[in-house]
Tab-separated table of C-alpha atoms in Angstrom:
chain	number	residue	atom	x	y	z
A	735	MET	CA	3.893	-16.432	31.483
A	736	GLU	CA	1.901	-13.256	32.050
A	737	ARG	CA	4.393	-10.979	30.307
A	738	TYR	CA	8.100	-11.090	29.623
A	739	ALA	CA	10.726	-8.756	31.018
A	740	THR	CA	14.456	-9.119	30.494
A	741	PRO	CA	16.038	-10.148	33.815
A	742	ALA	CA	17.474	-7.068	35.532
A	743	ASP	CA	20.978	-8.536	35.515
A	744	GLU	CA	20.808	-9.721	31.884
A	745	PRO	CA	19.948	-6.737	29.704
A	746	PHE	CA	20.818	-6.749	26.009
A	747	ALA	CA	24.085	-4.931	25.237
A	748	VAL	CA	23.731	-2.454	22.381
A	749	PRO	CA	25.152	-4.086	19.251
A	750	VAL	CA	27.930	-1.598	18.539
A	751	TRP	CA	31.656	-1.712	18.954
A	752	GLU	CA	34.630	0.177	17.608
A	753	GLY	CA	35.241	-0.301	13.916
A	754	GLN	CA	31.901	-1.988	13.258
A	755	PRO	CA	29.998	-0.733	10.214
A	756	ASP	CA	26.556	0.619	10.926
A	757	PHE	CA	23.885	-2.087	10.811
A	758	TYR	CA	20.964	-1.648	8.440
A	759	ARG	CA	18.595	-3.997	10.198
A	760	ALA	CA	18.065	-5.400	13.678
A	761	ASP	CA	15.712	-8.300	14.427
A	762	LEU	CA	14.424	-9.656	17.701
A	763	GLN	CA	13.916	-13.375	17.182
A	764	PHE	CA	11.632	-15.316	19.499
A	765	HIS	CA	12.343	-19.052	19.400
A	766	GLY	CA	10.207	-21.923	20.628
A	767	VAL	CA	7.030	-19.874	20.646
A	768	GLY	CA	3.971	-21.763	21.850
A	769	HIS	CA	0.648	-21.172	20.108
A	770	ARG	CA	-1.951	-22.904	22.229
A	771	GLY	CA	-4.958	-20.878	23.305
A	772	ASP	CA	-6.204	-17.590	21.864
A	773	SER	CA	-4.616	-15.445	19.186
A	774	TYR	CA	-2.754	-12.444	20.558
A	775	GLU	CA	-0.335	-9.652	19.763
A	776	GLY	CA	2.997	-9.572	21.564
A	777	ARG	CA	3.878	-5.885	21.949
A	778	VAL	CA	7.597	-5.359	22.384
A	779	PHE	CA	8.938	-2.394	24.339
A	780	PHE	CA	12.492	-1.283	25.121
A	781	ASP	CA	13.253	0.164	28.553
A	782	ALA	CA	9.581	0.435	29.405
A	783	PRO	CA	9.026	-2.146	32.170
A	784	ASP	CA	5.704	-0.629	33.136
A	785	ALA	CA	4.247	-0.732	29.610
A	786	THR	CA	0.602	-1.713	29.382
A	787	PRO	CA	-1.831	-2.159	26.471
A	788	ALA	CA	-2.608	1.545	26.915
A	789	THR	CA	0.999	2.581	26.265
A	790	PRO	CA	1.172	4.406	22.902
A	791	LEU	CA	2.598	2.377	20.041
A	792	GLU	CA	5.289	4.992	19.420
A	793	LEU	CA	9.070	4.924	19.557
A	794	ASP	CA	9.000	7.714	22.149
A	795	ALA	CA	7.091	5.420	24.506
A	796	GLY	CA	9.604	2.612	24.032
A	797	TYR	CA	7.476	0.656	21.535
A	798	ALA	CA	9.706	-1.377	19.241
A	799	GLY	CA	7.209	-3.498	17.296
A	800	SER	CA	4.834	-6.439	17.576
A	801	PHE	CA	4.513	-10.071	16.606
A	802	TYR	CA	1.161	-11.781	16.160
A	803	VAL	CA	0.381	-15.338	17.211
A	804	PHE	CA	-2.436	-17.251	15.472
A	805	GLY	CA	-3.580	-19.429	18.364
A	806	HIS	CA	-4.939	-22.938	18.141
A	807	GLY	CA	-7.645	-22.413	20.743
A	808	PRO	CA	-8.657	-25.220	23.069
A	809	CYS	CA	-7.779	-28.823	22.324
A	810	PHE	CA	-10.289	-30.187	19.802
A	811	GLY	CA	-9.293	-33.829	19.971
A	812	ASP	CA	-8.898	-36.995	21.938
A	813	GLU	CA	-6.718	-37.458	24.980
A	814	GLY	CA	-3.120	-36.720	24.001
A	815	HIS	CA	-4.146	-34.946	20.778
A	816	CYS	CA	-2.430	-31.728	21.830
A	817	GLU	CA	0.749	-33.228	23.274
A	818	VAL	CA	3.642	-32.603	20.890
A	819	PRO	CA	5.393	-35.937	20.258
A	820	PRO	CA	9.139	-36.262	19.660
A	821	GLY	CA	10.274	-35.648	16.096
A	822	PRO	CA	10.571	-38.309	13.342
A	823	ILE	CA	11.067	-41.689	14.977
A	824	HIS	CA	12.143	-43.482	11.799
A	825	PRO	CA	13.809	-42.437	8.504
A	826	PHE	CA	10.502	-42.962	6.706
A	827	ASP	CA	8.445	-41.188	9.326
A	828	TYR	CA	6.995	-38.596	6.941
A	829	ARG	CA	4.105	-37.719	9.192
A	830	THR	CA	3.084	-34.123	9.424
A	831	VAL	CA	4.833	-31.996	12.014
A	832	HIS	CA	2.515	-31.764	15.011
A	833	HIS	CA	0.155	-28.816	14.785
A	834	LEU	CA	1.410	-27.457	18.107
A	835	ALA	CA	5.127	-27.778	17.366
A	836	PRO	CA	6.747	-24.526	18.499
A	837	GLN	CA	7.205	-21.700	16.017
A	838	SER	CA	9.539	-18.736	15.754
A	839	MET	CA	8.595	-15.068	15.521
A	840	VAL	CA	10.647	-12.169	14.211
A	841	VAL	CA	10.166	-8.494	14.995
A	842	THR	CA	12.296	-6.015	13.079
A	843	VAL	CA	13.376	-3.435	15.641
A	844	THR	CA	15.948	-1.427	13.699
A	845	GLU	CA	14.640	2.018	14.571
A	846	ALA	CA	14.152	1.182	18.237
A	847	VAL	CA	17.706	-0.151	18.626
A	848	LYS	CA	19.161	2.880	16.854
A	849	ARG	CA	17.213	5.068	19.201
A	850	VAL	CA	18.757	3.302	22.202
A	851	ILE	CA	22.210	3.872	20.726
A	852	ALA	CA	21.463	7.522	19.956
A	853	ALA	CA	20.484	7.986	23.609
A	854	GLY	CA	23.991	6.919	24.600
A	855	LYS	CA	22.878	3.784	26.444
A	856	SER	CA	25.097	0.719	26.557
A	857	GLU	CA	22.296	-1.735	27.273
A	858	PHE	CA	18.537	-2.016	27.200
A	859	ALA	CA	15.749	-4.192	28.587
A	860	VAL	CA	12.939	-5.857	26.643
A	861	THR	CA	9.350	-6.117	27.830
A	862	VAL	CA	6.689	-8.097	25.950
A	863	VAL	CA	3.049	-7.352	26.707
A	864	PRO	CA	0.596	-9.957	25.314
A	865	THR	CA	-2.501	-8.050	24.172
A	866	ASN	CA	-5.761	-8.986	22.487
A	867	VAL	CA	-7.615	-7.018	19.815
A	868	ARG	CA	-9.624	-5.221	22.520
A	869	ASP	CA	-6.403	-3.747	23.935
A	870	GLU	CA	-6.618	-5.970	27.005
A	871	GLU	CA	-3.552	-7.632	28.480
A	872	VAL	CA	-3.874	-11.416	28.195
A	873	GLY	CA	-2.634	-13.589	31.034
A	874	ASP	CA	-0.688	-16.851	30.849
A	875	ILE	CA	-0.523	-17.079	27.075
A	876	LEU	CA	3.011	-15.902	26.231
A	877	HIS	CA	5.415	-18.835	25.948
A	878	PHE	CA	8.814	-18.938	24.271
A	879	GLU	CA	12.167	-20.534	24.959
A	880	ARG	CA	14.778	-18.079	23.732
A	881	LEU	CA	15.112	-14.473	22.612
A	882	SER	CA	17.873	-13.305	20.254
A	883	LEU	CA	18.894	-9.896	18.965
A	884	VAL	CA	20.413	-10.191	15.492
A	885	THR	CA	21.829	-7.295	13.459
A	886	TYR	CA	22.836	-7.177	9.795
A	887	ASP	CA	25.418	-4.882	8.239
B	955	MET	CA	-6.065	-36.840	-43.098
B	956	PHE	CA	-3.059	-34.576	-43.323
B	957	ALA	CA	-4.921	-32.250	-45.670
B	958	ALA	CA	-7.863	-32.163	-43.306
B	959	VAL	CA	-5.635	-31.109	-40.469
B	960	MET	CA	-3.975	-28.464	-42.598
B	961	ALA	CA	-7.370	-27.117	-43.578
B	962	THR	CA	-8.321	-26.512	-39.964
B	963	PRO	CA	-8.250	-22.767	-39.281
B	964	LEU	CA	-5.352	-21.689	-37.128
B	965	ARG	CA	-6.317	-20.933	-33.558
B	966	SER	CA	-4.431	-19.238	-30.808
B	967	PRO	CA	-2.582	-21.792	-28.664
B	968	ILE	CA	-4.032	-20.066	-25.624
B	969	LEU	CA	-7.429	-21.463	-26.546
B	970	THR	CA	-6.091	-24.963	-25.996
B	971	THR	CA	-5.143	-24.154	-22.417
B	972	PRO	CA	-7.550	-23.334	-19.606
B	973	ARG	CA	-8.845	-19.811	-19.596
B	974	VAL	CA	-7.161	-17.503	-17.082
B	975	ARG	CA	-9.726	-16.073	-14.697
B	976	HIS	CA	-9.161	-12.976	-12.635
B	977	ARG	CA	-9.692	-12.904	-8.914
B	978	LYS	CA	-10.913	-9.482	-7.850
B	979	SER	CA	-11.375	-7.485	-4.695
B	980	ILE	CA	-14.573	-8.408	-2.888
B	981	GLU	CA	-15.414	-4.693	-2.893
B	982	LYS	CA	-15.297	-4.577	-6.695
B	983	LEU	CA	-17.355	-7.597	-7.684
B	984	ARG	CA	-20.251	-6.877	-9.989
B	985	PRO	CA	-23.645	-8.036	-8.697
B	986	ASP	CA	-23.589	-11.069	-10.993
B	987	GLN	CA	-20.106	-12.001	-9.793
B	988	LEU	CA	-21.109	-11.680	-6.134
B	989	LYS	CA	-24.193	-13.777	-6.842
B	990	ALA	CA	-22.034	-16.482	-8.431
B	991	LEU	CA	-19.810	-16.497	-5.355
B	992	ARG	CA	-22.771	-16.752	-3.003
B	993	ASP	CA	-24.423	-19.430	-5.121
B	994	GLY	CA	-21.153	-21.363	-5.168
B	995	PHE	CA	-20.751	-21.319	-1.393
B	996	ALA	CA	-24.409	-22.190	-0.903
B	997	ALA	CA	-24.018	-25.146	-3.275
B	998	ILE	CA	-20.860	-26.648	-1.773
B	999	LYS	CA	-22.206	-26.273	1.757
B	1000	LYS	CA	-24.837	-28.835	0.821
B	1001	LEU	CA	-22.263	-31.396	-0.301
B	1002	HIS	CA	-20.584	-34.087	1.745
B	1003	ASP	CA	-18.192	-35.342	-0.927
B	1004	THR	CA	-14.802	-34.023	-2.086
B	1005	ASN	CA	-16.445	-30.862	-3.437
B	1006	GLY	CA	-18.050	-30.151	-0.086
B	1007	PHE	CA	-17.256	-27.099	2.016
B	1008	TRP	CA	-16.788	-29.129	5.184
B	1009	PHE	CA	-14.443	-31.507	3.348
B	1010	TRP	CA	-12.057	-28.631	2.684
B	1011	ALA	CA	-12.624	-26.639	5.861
B	1012	GLU	CA	-11.757	-29.595	8.083
B	1013	LEU	CA	-8.444	-30.087	6.283
B	1014	HIS	CA	-6.963	-26.848	7.624
B	1015	GLY	CA	-7.612	-27.323	11.325
B	1016	ALA	CA	-9.769	-29.690	13.325
B	1017	PRO	CA	-9.889	-32.524	12.816
B	1018	LYS	CA	-7.182	-33.065	10.174
B	1019	ASN	CA	-4.668	-30.295	11.012
B	1020	LYS	CA	-2.882	-30.367	7.663
B	1021	CYS	CA	-2.202	-26.659	7.197
B	1022	GLU	CA	1.382	-25.460	6.830
B	1023	HIS	CA	2.533	-22.520	8.864
B	1024	SER	CA	6.076	-21.307	9.298
B	1025	PRO	CA	8.342	-23.854	10.965
B	1026	GLU	CA	10.586	-23.185	13.901
B	1027	ASN	CA	13.729	-23.397	11.779
B	1028	GLY	CA	12.614	-20.505	9.563
B	1029	TYR	CA	13.494	-21.996	6.159
B	1030	ASP	CA	11.623	-24.040	3.541
B	1031	ASN	CA	8.492	-22.358	4.716
B	1032	LEU	CA	5.521	-23.907	2.872
B	1033	PHE	CA	2.931	-21.522	4.278
B	1034	LEU	CA	2.341	-19.777	0.948
B	1035	PRO	CA	2.495	-22.804	-1.431
B	1036	TRP	CA	0.259	-24.918	0.800
B	1037	HIS	CA	-2.426	-22.251	1.111
B	1038	ARG	CA	-2.270	-21.479	-2.626
B	1039	ALA	CA	-3.021	-25.128	-3.386
B	1040	TYR	CA	-5.723	-25.134	-0.716
B	1041	LEU	CA	-7.489	-22.099	-2.225
B	1042	TYR	CA	-7.183	-23.614	-5.689
B	1043	ARG	CA	-8.891	-26.821	-4.622
B	1044	LEU	CA	-11.784	-24.995	-2.968
B	1045	GLU	CA	-12.147	-22.709	-5.993
B	1046	LEU	CA	-12.360	-25.797	-8.243
B	1047	ALA	CA	-15.119	-27.128	-5.994
B	1048	LEU	CA	-16.985	-23.809	-6.308
B	1049	GLN	CA	-16.576	-23.770	-10.087
B	1050	THR	CA	-17.765	-27.365	-10.374
B	1051	LYS	CA	-21.117	-26.181	-9.072
B	1052	VAL	CA	-21.106	-22.570	-10.347
B	1053	PRO	CA	-18.630	-22.111	-13.227
B	1054	ALA	CA	-18.570	-18.300	-12.959
B	1055	ALA	CA	-17.511	-18.284	-9.293
B	1056	THR	CA	-13.995	-17.109	-8.425
B	1057	LEU	CA	-12.461	-16.450	-5.031
B	1058	PRO	CA	-12.301	-12.725	-4.214
B	1059	TRP	CA	-9.623	-11.106	-2.071
B	1060	TRP	CA	-10.198	-9.103	1.066
B	1061	ASP	CA	-8.506	-5.729	0.673
B	1062	TRP	CA	-7.502	-5.186	4.318
B	1063	PRO	CA	-6.239	-1.603	3.875
B	1064	ALA	CA	-9.498	-0.583	2.162
B	1065	SER	CA	-11.468	-2.097	5.048
B	1066	ARG	CA	-9.762	0.254	7.510
B	1067	THR	CA	-12.043	2.989	6.224
B	1068	SER	CA	-15.043	0.997	5.022
B	1069	GLY	CA	-16.165	-0.516	8.297
B	1070	GLY	CA	-13.981	-3.587	8.763
B	1071	ILE	CA	-15.633	-6.825	7.675
B	1072	PRO	CA	-16.586	-6.426	3.973
B	1073	ALA	CA	-20.319	-5.919	3.530
B	1074	ALA	CA	-20.550	-8.965	1.259
B	1075	TYR	CA	-19.664	-11.160	4.246
B	1076	GLU	CA	-22.148	-9.582	6.653
B	1077	ASP	CA	-25.657	-10.831	7.367
B	1078	LEU	CA	-28.310	-9.824	4.841
B	1079	ALA	CA	-31.649	-8.473	5.989
B	1080	GLY	CA	-34.307	-11.125	5.506
B	1081	GLU	CA	-32.099	-13.339	3.368
B	1082	LEU	CA	-29.575	-16.068	4.080
B	1083	ASN	CA	-26.044	-15.030	3.124
B	1084	PRO	CA	-23.833	-18.099	2.708
B	1085	LEU	CA	-20.761	-15.854	3.114
B	1086	ALA	CA	-21.776	-14.616	6.563
B	1087	GLY	CA	-20.877	-17.813	8.379
B	1088	ALA	CA	-21.269	-21.572	8.496
B	1089	ASP	CA	-22.288	-24.361	10.823
B	1090	PHE	CA	-19.579	-26.627	12.146
B	1091	PRO	CA	-19.908	-30.311	11.258
B	1092	PRO	CA	-21.557	-32.280	14.088
B	1093	ARG	CA	-18.379	-33.722	15.607
B	1094	ILE	CA	-16.694	-30.291	15.657
B	1095	ALA	CA	-19.856	-28.666	17.011
B	1096	GLU	CA	-19.788	-31.165	19.876
B	1097	LEU	CA	-16.259	-30.108	20.736
B	1098	THR	CA	-16.933	-26.371	20.513
B	1099	ALA	CA	-20.095	-26.757	22.604
B	1100	ALA	CA	-18.092	-28.635	25.213
B	1101	GLU	CA	-15.806	-25.571	25.401
B	1102	GLY	CA	-18.782	-23.246	25.792
B	1103	MET	CA	-18.399	-21.922	22.251
B	1104	PRO	CA	-21.060	-21.582	19.515
B	1105	THR	CA	-21.768	-24.487	17.190
B	1106	ASN	CA	-21.311	-22.267	14.155
B	1107	THR	CA	-18.731	-19.663	13.152
B	1108	TRP	CA	-18.711	-16.318	14.909
B	1109	ARG	CA	-16.754	-13.054	14.690
B	1110	GLU	CA	-15.796	-10.389	17.211
B	1111	PRO	CA	-13.878	-7.902	15.053
B	1112	GLY	CA	-11.704	-5.160	16.464
B	1113	ASP	CA	-11.435	-1.511	15.473
B	1114	PRO	CA	-11.027	-1.297	11.664
B	1115	SER	CA	-8.102	1.115	12.101
B	1116	ARG	CA	-6.104	-1.839	13.440
B	1117	LEU	CA	-6.216	-3.661	10.101
B	1118	PRO	CA	-2.978	-3.528	8.077
B	1119	SER	CA	-2.369	-0.264	6.253
B	1120	LYS	CA	-1.295	0.136	2.648
B	1121	ALA	CA	2.129	1.312	3.849
B	1122	GLU	CA	2.574	-1.828	5.962
B	1123	VAL	CA	1.595	-4.055	3.047
B	1124	ASN	CA	3.963	-2.227	0.695
B	1125	SER	CA	6.895	-2.429	3.097
B	1126	ILE	CA	6.528	-6.215	3.235
B	1127	LEU	CA	6.278	-6.466	-0.556
B	1128	GLU	CA	9.665	-4.753	-0.727
B	1129	LEU	CA	11.425	-7.549	1.182
B	1130	LYS	CA	13.774	-9.248	-1.270
B	1131	ASN	CA	14.355	-12.610	0.388
B	1132	PHE	CA	11.463	-15.067	-0.043
B	1133	ASP	CA	11.717	-16.694	3.389
B	1134	ASP	CA	11.853	-13.244	4.955
B	1135	PHE	CA	8.846	-12.105	2.901
B	1136	SER	CA	6.829	-15.238	3.647
B	1137	LYS	CA	7.549	-15.204	7.362
B	1138	THR	CA	6.833	-11.494	7.758
B	1139	LEU	CA	3.639	-11.692	5.704
B	1140	GLU	CA	2.462	-14.600	7.823
B	1141	VAL	CA	3.339	-13.272	11.264
B	1142	GLN	CA	2.795	-9.537	10.812
B	1143	LEU	CA	-0.254	-9.433	8.528
B	1144	HIS	CA	-1.900	-12.856	8.201
B	1145	ASN	CA	-1.816	-13.724	11.902
B	1146	ARG	CA	-2.832	-10.208	12.809
B	1147	VAL	CA	-5.974	-10.242	10.662
B	1148	HIS	CA	-7.000	-13.636	12.045
B	1149	GLY	CA	-6.679	-12.145	15.541
B	1150	TRP	CA	-8.504	-8.999	14.440
B	1151	VAL	CA	-11.606	-10.900	13.266
B	1152	ARG	CA	-11.377	-12.959	16.459
B	1153	GLY	CA	-14.123	-15.514	17.183
B	1154	SER	CA	-13.637	-18.687	15.175
B	1155	MET	CA	-11.300	-16.894	12.732
B	1156	GLY	CA	-8.921	-16.363	15.635
B	1157	ILE	CA	-8.615	-20.104	16.300
B	1158	VAL	CA	-6.503	-22.162	13.885
B	1159	ALA	CA	-8.545	-25.294	14.528
B	1160	ILE	CA	-11.837	-23.832	13.251
B	1161	ALA	CA	-10.896	-20.715	11.237
B	1162	ALA	CA	-11.434	-22.250	7.788
B	1163	TYR	CA	-15.114	-22.909	8.518
B	1164	ASP	CA	-15.721	-19.133	8.263
B	1165	PRO	CA	-16.208	-18.154	4.589
B	1166	ILE	CA	-14.230	-14.953	5.162
B	1167	PHE	CA	-11.181	-17.152	5.818
B	1168	TRP	CA	-11.049	-17.797	2.062
B	1169	ALA	CA	-11.114	-14.097	1.148
B	1170	HIS	CA	-8.451	-13.421	3.778
B	1171	HIS	CA	-6.168	-16.107	2.368
B	1172	THR	CA	-6.845	-15.033	-1.193
B	1173	MET	CA	-5.430	-11.632	-0.188
B	1174	VAL	CA	-2.363	-13.403	1.249
B	1175	ASP	CA	-2.003	-15.352	-2.008
B	1176	ARG	CA	-2.411	-12.163	-4.030
B	1177	LEU	CA	0.440	-10.550	-2.121
B	1178	TRP	CA	2.663	-13.518	-2.950
B	1179	ALA	CA	1.678	-13.146	-6.635
B	1180	LEU	CA	2.506	-9.425	-6.494
B	1181	TRP	CA	5.833	-10.196	-4.801
B	1182	GLN	CA	6.639	-12.719	-7.553
B	1183	THR	CA	6.062	-10.063	-10.203
B	1184	LEU	CA	7.919	-7.319	-8.348
B	1185	HIS	CA	10.990	-9.454	-7.707
B	1186	SER	CA	10.946	-11.680	-10.831
B	1187	SER	CA	11.185	-14.699	-8.550
B	1188	ARG	CA	9.040	-17.756	-7.881
B	1189	GLY	CA	9.965	-17.765	-4.218
B	1190	PRO	CA	10.734	-21.194	-2.726
B	1191	ARG	CA	14.165	-22.636	-3.563
B	1192	PRO	CA	14.148	-25.283	-6.352
B	1193	GLY	CA	15.120	-27.975	-3.840
B	1194	VAL	CA	11.580	-28.018	-2.475
B	1195	TRP	CA	9.663	-27.785	-5.774
B	1196	LYS	CA	9.045	-31.545	-5.836
B	1197	ARG	CA	7.710	-31.635	-2.327
B	1198	ILE	CA	4.098	-32.781	-2.154
B	1199	LEU	CA	1.693	-30.434	-0.407
B	1200	ARG	CA	0.124	-32.634	2.205
B	1201	GLY	CA	-3.434	-33.367	3.078
B	1202	GLY	CA	-4.646	-34.677	-0.268
B	1203	LEU	CA	-4.143	-31.464	-2.203
B	1204	ASP	CA	-2.446	-33.594	-4.889
B	1205	LEU	CA	-0.093	-30.799	-5.952
B	1206	THR	CA	3.613	-30.175	-5.485
B	1207	VAL	CA	5.246	-26.891	-4.554
B	1208	GLY	CA	6.407	-26.616	-8.181
B	1209	ASP	CA	2.834	-26.969	-9.432
B	1210	VAL	CA	1.679	-23.851	-7.616
B	1211	LEU	CA	4.493	-21.411	-8.359
B	1212	ASP	CA	2.695	-19.851	-11.339
B	1213	THR	CA	-0.894	-18.679	-10.902
B	1214	HIS	CA	-1.424	-18.727	-14.677
B	1215	ALA	CA	-0.673	-22.441	-14.717
B	1216	LEU	CA	-3.468	-22.801	-12.188
B	1217	GLY	CA	-5.786	-20.773	-14.404
B	1218	TYR	CA	-6.031	-17.539	-12.483
B	1219	ASP	CA	-4.439	-14.166	-11.964
B	1220	TYR	CA	-5.177	-11.106	-9.860
B	1221	ALA	CA	-6.554	-7.915	-11.314
B	1222	ALA	CA	-7.770	-4.568	-10.137
B	1223	SER	CA	-10.183	-4.551	-13.072
B	1224	THR	CA	-10.689	-6.232	-16.418
B	1225	ALA	CA	-12.414	-5.316	-19.671
B	1226	ASN	CA	-13.138	-7.692	-22.539
B	1227	ARG	CA	-14.461	-7.340	-26.065
B	1228	VAL	CA	-15.587	-10.344	-28.059
B	1229	VAL	CA	-14.195	-10.118	-31.588
B	1230	ASP	CA	-15.999	-12.044	-34.268
B	1231	SER	CA	-13.430	-12.504	-37.043
């Protein structure tokens, strides 16, 4: 995908409810992250759908944090080399996990979530802008299967 | 026989074990130490056996793809043990050819204000610097050429201010849980610096062919060693200590938990006096 934005009808609810102790840490967990192609930084913003690589990396601008993907580049192998096969096919199948098996990424967003709560909001949207080291937005490189917000108290 | 043994002067037990060498910041190597490093890389680049640079570089990415990075499930992450064993094996290869050579670490925070890529890894005027880059082996060069890429390593570094700061490094060292520490170190600092150097360092498949890869990973390994000291913990849970680190490294996770057992430590500086007693 070009960039990720939480669907308008599926924002994240702020993780607070009556009687809950204050959380000390909040993580955004990205599951099933693909890492083909170039390396990039996934910049995460809250309630900033128009964020670009030029948006300041500051809480005031909605910046919550970044994750960094170490990309595999193009496929340096024979036909099928970069197709991820199904997992172990036998109890003694000790072969290495495929080099393009999906990964997970974690961004600790404690301060950004607390800021949303302090603003009196009940929900917030997440935008991820894939950016290279030249501060250019990178197209069609961001791939993941699930996004979770996890808090710890 | 017994009397002969008893007559042998007592010696410190440490002399019967391998000497502990200190890996230092690339910025703080003495000229003779930097020369040993350069001579070591120059020597192993000429080899095509198990001490050869290509032999080890091709293990990480193309064509063998044996490196360990954090798994999807988030636990039993072998990123740090695997790369510690990997560095150790390359350092042994260097020392086989140049005994005084040790792997230096790239002090990322220091490089924010000293120009980015450490000067020791830049091209030298009128002289070949074996740390400035490397050719790809022919079959990898064919593949990179087919993609319109160079047939040797290249770098396109970003603004030095984007390298990790001391505060960022320290905040990760404070993480108490090993899996949390390992994952955060990998994703937030290690991956970021690979992407910062860009070029072949930004591509898993060919990153290890760039000599600066080894200084980058030595910094990662140093941070694990510092974390172990700060938290009085080895790191990985004992259940994985017997796991073999793949790719012909011939070491288990348990083998690499203690840098002293591998014959090295990290130091900001060292001073020695030879005592003739």
